[in-house]
Coordinates of C-alpha atoms and ligand atoms in Angstrom, one line a residue:
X1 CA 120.9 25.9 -119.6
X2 CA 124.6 27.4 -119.0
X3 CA 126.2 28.0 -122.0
X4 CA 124.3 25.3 -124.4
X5 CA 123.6 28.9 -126.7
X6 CA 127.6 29.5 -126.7
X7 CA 128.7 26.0 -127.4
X8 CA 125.8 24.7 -129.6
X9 CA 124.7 27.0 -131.8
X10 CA 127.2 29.2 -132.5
X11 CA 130.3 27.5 -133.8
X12 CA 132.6 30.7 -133.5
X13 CA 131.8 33.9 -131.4
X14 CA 131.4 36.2 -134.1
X15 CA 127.6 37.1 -135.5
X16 CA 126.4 40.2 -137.9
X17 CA 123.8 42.0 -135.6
X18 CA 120.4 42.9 -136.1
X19 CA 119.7 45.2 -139.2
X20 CA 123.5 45.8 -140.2
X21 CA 123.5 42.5 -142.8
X22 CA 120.7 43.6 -144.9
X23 CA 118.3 40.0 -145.8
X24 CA 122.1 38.3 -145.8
X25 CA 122.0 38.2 -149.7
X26 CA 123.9 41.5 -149.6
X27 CA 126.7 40.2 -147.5
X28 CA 126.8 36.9 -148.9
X29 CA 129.1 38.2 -151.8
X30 CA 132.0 39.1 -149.3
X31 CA 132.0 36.0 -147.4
X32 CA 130.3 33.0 -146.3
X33 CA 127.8 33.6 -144.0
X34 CA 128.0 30.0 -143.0
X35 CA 131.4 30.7 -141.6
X36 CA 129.8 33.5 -139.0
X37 CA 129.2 32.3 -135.9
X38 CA 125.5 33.5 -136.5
X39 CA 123.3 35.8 -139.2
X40 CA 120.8 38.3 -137.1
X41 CA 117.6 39.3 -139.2
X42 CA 116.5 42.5 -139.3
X43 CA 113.8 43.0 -136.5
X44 CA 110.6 41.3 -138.0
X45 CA 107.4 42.5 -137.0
X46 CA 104.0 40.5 -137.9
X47 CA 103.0 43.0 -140.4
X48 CA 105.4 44.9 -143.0
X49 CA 106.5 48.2 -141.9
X50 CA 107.6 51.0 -145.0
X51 CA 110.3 52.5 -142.4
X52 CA 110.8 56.2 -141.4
X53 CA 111.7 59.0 -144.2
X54 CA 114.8 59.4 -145.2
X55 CA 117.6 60.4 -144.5
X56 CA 117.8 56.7 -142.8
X57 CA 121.6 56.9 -141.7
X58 CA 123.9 59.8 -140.9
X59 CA 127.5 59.7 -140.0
X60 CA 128.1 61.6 -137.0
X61 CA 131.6 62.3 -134.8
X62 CA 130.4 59.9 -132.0
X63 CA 128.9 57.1 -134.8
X64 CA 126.4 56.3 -136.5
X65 CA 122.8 58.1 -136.5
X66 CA 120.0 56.0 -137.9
X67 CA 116.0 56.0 -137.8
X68 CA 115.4 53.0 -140.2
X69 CA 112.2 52.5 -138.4
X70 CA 112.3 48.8 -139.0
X71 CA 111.3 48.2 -142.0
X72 CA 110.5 44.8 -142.8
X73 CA 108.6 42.5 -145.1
X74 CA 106.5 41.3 -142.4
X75 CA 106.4 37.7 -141.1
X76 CA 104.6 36.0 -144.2
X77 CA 107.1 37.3 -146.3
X78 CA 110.1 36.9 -144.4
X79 CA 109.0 33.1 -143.6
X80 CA 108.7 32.5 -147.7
X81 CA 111.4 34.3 -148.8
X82 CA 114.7 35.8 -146.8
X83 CA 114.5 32.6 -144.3
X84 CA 114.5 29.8 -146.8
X85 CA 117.2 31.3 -148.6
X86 CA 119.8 32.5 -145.7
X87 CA 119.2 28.5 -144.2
X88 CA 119.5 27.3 -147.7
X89 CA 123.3 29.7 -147.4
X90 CA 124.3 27.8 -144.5
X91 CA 123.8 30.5 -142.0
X92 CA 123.0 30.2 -138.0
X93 CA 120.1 32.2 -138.4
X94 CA 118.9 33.7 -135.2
X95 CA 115.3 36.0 -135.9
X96 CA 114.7 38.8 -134.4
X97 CA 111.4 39.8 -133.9
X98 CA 109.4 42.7 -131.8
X99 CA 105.6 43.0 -131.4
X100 CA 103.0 45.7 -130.4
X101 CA 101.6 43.6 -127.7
X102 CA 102.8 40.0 -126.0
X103 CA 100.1 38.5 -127.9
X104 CA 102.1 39.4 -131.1
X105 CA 105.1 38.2 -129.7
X106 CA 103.5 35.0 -129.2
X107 CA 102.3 34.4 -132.5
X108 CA 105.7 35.4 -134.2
X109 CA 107.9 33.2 -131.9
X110 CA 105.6 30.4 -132.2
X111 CA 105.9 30.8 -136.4
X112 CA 109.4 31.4 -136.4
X113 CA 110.0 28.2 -134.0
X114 CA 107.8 26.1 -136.1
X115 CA 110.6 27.1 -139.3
X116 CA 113.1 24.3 -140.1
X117 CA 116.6 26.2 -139.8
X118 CA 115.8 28.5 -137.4
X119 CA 119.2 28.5 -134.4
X120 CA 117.5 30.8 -132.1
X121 CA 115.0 33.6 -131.6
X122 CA 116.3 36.8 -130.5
X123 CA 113.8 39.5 -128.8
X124 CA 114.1 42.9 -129.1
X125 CA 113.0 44.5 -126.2
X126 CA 115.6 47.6 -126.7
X127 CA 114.7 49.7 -129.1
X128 CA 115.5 53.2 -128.4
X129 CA 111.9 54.8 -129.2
X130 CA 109.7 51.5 -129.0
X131 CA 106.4 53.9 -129.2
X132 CA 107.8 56.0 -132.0
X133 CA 106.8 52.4 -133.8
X134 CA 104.0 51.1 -131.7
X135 CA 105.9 48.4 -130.1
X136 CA 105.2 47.6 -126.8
X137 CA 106.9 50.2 -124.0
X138 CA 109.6 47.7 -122.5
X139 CA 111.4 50.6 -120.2
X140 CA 110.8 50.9 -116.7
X141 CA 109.0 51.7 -114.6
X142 CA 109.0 48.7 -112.8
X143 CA 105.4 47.8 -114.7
X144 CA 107.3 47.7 -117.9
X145 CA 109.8 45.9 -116.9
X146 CA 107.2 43.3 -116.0
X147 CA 106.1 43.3 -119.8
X148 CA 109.5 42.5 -120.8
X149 CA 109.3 39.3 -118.7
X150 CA 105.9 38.6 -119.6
X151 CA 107.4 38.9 -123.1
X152 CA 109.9 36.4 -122.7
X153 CA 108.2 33.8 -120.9
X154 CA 105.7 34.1 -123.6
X155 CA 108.3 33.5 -126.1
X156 CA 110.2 30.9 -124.4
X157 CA 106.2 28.7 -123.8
X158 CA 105.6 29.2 -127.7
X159 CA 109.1 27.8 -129.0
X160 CA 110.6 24.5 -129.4
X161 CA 113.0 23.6 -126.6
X162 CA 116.1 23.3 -128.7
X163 CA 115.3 26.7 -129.9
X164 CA 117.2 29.1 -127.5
X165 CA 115.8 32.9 -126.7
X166 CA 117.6 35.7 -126.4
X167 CA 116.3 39.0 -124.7
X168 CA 118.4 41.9 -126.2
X169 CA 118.8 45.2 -123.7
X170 CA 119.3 48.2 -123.4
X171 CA 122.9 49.1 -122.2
X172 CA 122.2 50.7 -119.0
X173 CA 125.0 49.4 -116.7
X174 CA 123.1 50.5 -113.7
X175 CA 120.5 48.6 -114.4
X176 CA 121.3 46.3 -117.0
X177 CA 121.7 43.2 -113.9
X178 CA 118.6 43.7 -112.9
X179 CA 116.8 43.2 -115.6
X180 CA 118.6 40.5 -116.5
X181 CA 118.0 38.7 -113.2
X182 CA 114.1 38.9 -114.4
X183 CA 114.6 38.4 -117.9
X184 CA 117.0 35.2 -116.7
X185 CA 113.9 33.9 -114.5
X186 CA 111.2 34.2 -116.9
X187 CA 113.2 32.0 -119.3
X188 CA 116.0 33.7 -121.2
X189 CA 118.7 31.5 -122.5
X190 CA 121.2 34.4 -123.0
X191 CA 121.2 37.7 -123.0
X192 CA 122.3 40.2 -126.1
X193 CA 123.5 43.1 -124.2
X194 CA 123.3 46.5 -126.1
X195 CA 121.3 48.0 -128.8
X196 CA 121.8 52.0 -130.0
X197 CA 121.2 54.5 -127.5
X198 CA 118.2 57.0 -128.0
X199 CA 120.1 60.3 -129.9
X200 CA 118.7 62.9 -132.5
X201 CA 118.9 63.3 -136.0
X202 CA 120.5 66.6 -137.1
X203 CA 116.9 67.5 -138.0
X204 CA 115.5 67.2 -134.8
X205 CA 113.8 63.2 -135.5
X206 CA 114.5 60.7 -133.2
X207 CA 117.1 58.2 -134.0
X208 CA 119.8 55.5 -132.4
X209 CA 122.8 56.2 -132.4
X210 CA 125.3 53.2 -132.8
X211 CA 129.3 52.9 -133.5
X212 CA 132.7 52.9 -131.6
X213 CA 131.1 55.3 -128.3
X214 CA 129.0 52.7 -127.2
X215 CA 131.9 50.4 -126.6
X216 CA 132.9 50.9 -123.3
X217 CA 129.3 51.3 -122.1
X218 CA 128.3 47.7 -123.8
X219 CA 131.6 46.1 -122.1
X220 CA 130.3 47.9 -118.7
X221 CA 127.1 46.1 -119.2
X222 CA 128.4 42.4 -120.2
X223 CA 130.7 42.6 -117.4
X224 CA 128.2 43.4 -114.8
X225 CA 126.0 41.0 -116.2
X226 CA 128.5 38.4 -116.2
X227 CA 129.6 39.1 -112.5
X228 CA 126.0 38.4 -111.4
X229 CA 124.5 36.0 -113.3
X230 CA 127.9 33.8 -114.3
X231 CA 126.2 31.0 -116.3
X232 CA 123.6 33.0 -117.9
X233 CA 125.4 33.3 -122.0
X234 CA 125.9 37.1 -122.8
X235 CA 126.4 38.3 -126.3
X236 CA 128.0 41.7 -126.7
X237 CA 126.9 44.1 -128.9
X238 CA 128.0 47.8 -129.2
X239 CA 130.7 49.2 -130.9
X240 CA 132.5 46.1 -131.6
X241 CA 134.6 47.4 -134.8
X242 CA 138.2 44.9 -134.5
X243 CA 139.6 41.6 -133.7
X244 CA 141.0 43.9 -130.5
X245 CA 137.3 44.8 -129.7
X246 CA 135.8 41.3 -129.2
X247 CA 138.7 40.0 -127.3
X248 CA 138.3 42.7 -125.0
X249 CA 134.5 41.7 -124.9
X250 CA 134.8 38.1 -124.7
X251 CA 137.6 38.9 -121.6
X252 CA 134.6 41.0 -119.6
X253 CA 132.8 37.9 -119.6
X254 CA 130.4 37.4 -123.2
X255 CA 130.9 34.7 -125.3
X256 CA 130.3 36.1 -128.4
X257 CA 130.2 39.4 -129.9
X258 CA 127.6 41.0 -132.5
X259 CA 129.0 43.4 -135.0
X260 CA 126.5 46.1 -135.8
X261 CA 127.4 49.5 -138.1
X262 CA 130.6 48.3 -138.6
X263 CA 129.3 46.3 -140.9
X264 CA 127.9 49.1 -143.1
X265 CA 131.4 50.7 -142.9
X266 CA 133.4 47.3 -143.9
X267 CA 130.7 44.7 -144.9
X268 CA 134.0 42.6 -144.4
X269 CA 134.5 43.6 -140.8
X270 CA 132.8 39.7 -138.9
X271 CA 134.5 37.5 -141.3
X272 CA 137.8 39.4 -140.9
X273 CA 137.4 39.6 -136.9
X274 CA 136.0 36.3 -137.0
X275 CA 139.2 34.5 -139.0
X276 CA 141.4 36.4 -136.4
X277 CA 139.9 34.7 -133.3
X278 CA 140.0 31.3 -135.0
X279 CA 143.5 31.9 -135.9
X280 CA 143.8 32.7 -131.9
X281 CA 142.4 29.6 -131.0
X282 CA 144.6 27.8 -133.6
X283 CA 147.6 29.4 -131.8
X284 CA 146.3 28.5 -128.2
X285 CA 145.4 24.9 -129.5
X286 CA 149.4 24.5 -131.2
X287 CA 150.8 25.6 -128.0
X288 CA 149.1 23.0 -125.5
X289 CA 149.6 20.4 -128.0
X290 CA 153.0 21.6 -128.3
X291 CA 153.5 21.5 -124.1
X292 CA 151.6 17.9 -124.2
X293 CA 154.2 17.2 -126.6
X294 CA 157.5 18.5 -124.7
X295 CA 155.3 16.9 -121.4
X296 CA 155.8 13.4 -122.9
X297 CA 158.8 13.0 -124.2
X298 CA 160.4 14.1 -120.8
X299 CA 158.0 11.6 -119.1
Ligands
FMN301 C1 121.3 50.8 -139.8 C2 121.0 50.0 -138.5 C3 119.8 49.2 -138.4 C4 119.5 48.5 -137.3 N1 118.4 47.7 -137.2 C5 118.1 47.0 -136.1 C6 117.0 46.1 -136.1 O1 116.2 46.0 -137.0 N2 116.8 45.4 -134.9 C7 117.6 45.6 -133.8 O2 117.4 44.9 -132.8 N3 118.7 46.4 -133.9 C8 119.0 47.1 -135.0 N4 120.1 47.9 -135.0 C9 121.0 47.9 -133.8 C10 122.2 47.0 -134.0 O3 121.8 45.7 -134.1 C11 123.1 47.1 -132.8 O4 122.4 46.6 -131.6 C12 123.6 48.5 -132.5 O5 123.9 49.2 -133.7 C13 124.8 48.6 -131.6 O6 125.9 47.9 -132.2 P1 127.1 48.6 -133.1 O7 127.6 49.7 -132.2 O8 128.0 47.5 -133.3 O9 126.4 49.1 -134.3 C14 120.4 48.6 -136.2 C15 121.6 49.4 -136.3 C16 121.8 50.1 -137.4 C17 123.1 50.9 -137.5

């Protein structure tokens, strides 16, 4: 598969992540989501969820604290309404889904594949309190990590073959290879390497916490994944916040970046760090044609 997900279905390198672009309609008035290298759904679970009591988000020193506790219409909702509309924007729309058992899983990627528009399916198998929500317990131990396969060769069986899968992890550099050696096996097109780390509300609750600290960590993970698995497409995600950020990511090895609470910060921030790569690749492009040019005339 190689990297068919970086050169096929998304144009640029530069997607909103999971849950930081609303149902797109909210983002949609700063900027054309069809110019983002990808749109990432909120997670979307078979039935709606109401979410956790607020407060939902709370600014911290380190980044951003949030227990949003995935609220979502549900799939039958989501298929009739937020889909249609961000395909009928123009956007790569890549759904991300999580389950409360592989059976779940099944049935959501096999509805979601069987959706005209949809660019890939994205797996969440990373949230930082999975049980807090009754999703399936993805961590290890080892049988755990087995689920998370399971998971994704369930997904991968259910989909349409043009329809890539990503597995998104948990950025644990130690570990982080391994499991995407397994992940890789069972079927994984790419990887989307970092979600928010487990952290506490002020209050005590449990909550992720996402933002510029996780940066280093997520770059830590893409390279390691990169070093071991070269061909296998890894997406960034943690932290990324600049133009300077996903460079630095795309140079340990991802070829694209997600941009997560940023987002919420700057609902600006993809489109801006998106038209600066672009205007990199412009610059790289004028300069070989430039060379070519010099090359010739001396020849
Ligand atoms: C308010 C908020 C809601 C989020 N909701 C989801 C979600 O529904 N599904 C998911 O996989 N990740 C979710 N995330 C995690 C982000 O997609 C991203 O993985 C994480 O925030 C790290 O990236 P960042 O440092 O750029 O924010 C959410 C993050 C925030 C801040």
């Amino acid at each position: 598969m190689g990297r068919h997900v970086a050169t096929t279905t998304h144009p640029g390198p530069v997607l909103v992540a999971a849950g930081c672009g609303g149902t797109g309609r909210e983002l949609a008035s700063y900027g054309d989501l069809s110019a983002l290298g990808g749109f990432v759904t909120r997670t979307i679970t078979l039935r709606p969820r109401p979410g956790g009591p607020q407060p939902r988000v709370v600014e911290s020193p380190s980044g951003l604290l949030h227990a949003v506790g995935l609220q979502n219409p549900g799939l039958d909702r989501f298929l009739a309404t937020e889909l249609p509309w961000l395909v009928r924007a123009g956007a790569r729309v890549v759904v991300s889904i999580a389950g409360e058992t592989v059976a779940e899983h099944a049935e959501l990627a096999r509805r979601v594949g069987q959706s005209p528009g949809v660019a890939a399916l994205e797996v969440d198998l990373a949230e930082p309190d999975p049980t807090d929500w009754g999703l399936v317990e993805t961590r290890e131990p080892m049988a755990s990590g087995l689920v998370a396969t399971r998971i994704v060769a369930t997904c991968r069986r259910e989909l349409p073959r043009d329809v890539p899968v990503l597995a998104k992890v948990r950025l644990d550099p130690l570990r982080v290879l391994d499991q995407a050696l397994g992940l890789a096996e069972a079927g994984a097109d790419g990887l989307v390497v970092g979600h928010s780390l487990p952290a506490l509300m002020p209050d005590g609750r449990h909550a992720g916490l996402s933002g510029p600290s996780l940066f280093a960590v997520a770059r830590r993970c893409v390279a390691e994944v990169h070093a071991g698995l070269p061909t296998l497409p890894v997406i960034g995600c943690g932290g990324v916040a600049t133009a300077e950020d996903a460079r630095a990511m795309l140079a340990a090895g991802a070829v694209s970046v997600q941009v997560g609470s940023a987002m919420l910060t700057d609902p600006t921030t993809a489109h801006r760090i998106s038209a600066e790569l672009a205007a990199d690749a412009a610059a790289a492009a004028e300069s070989t044609g430039a060379g070519t040019r010099v090359g010739e005339a001396l020849a």
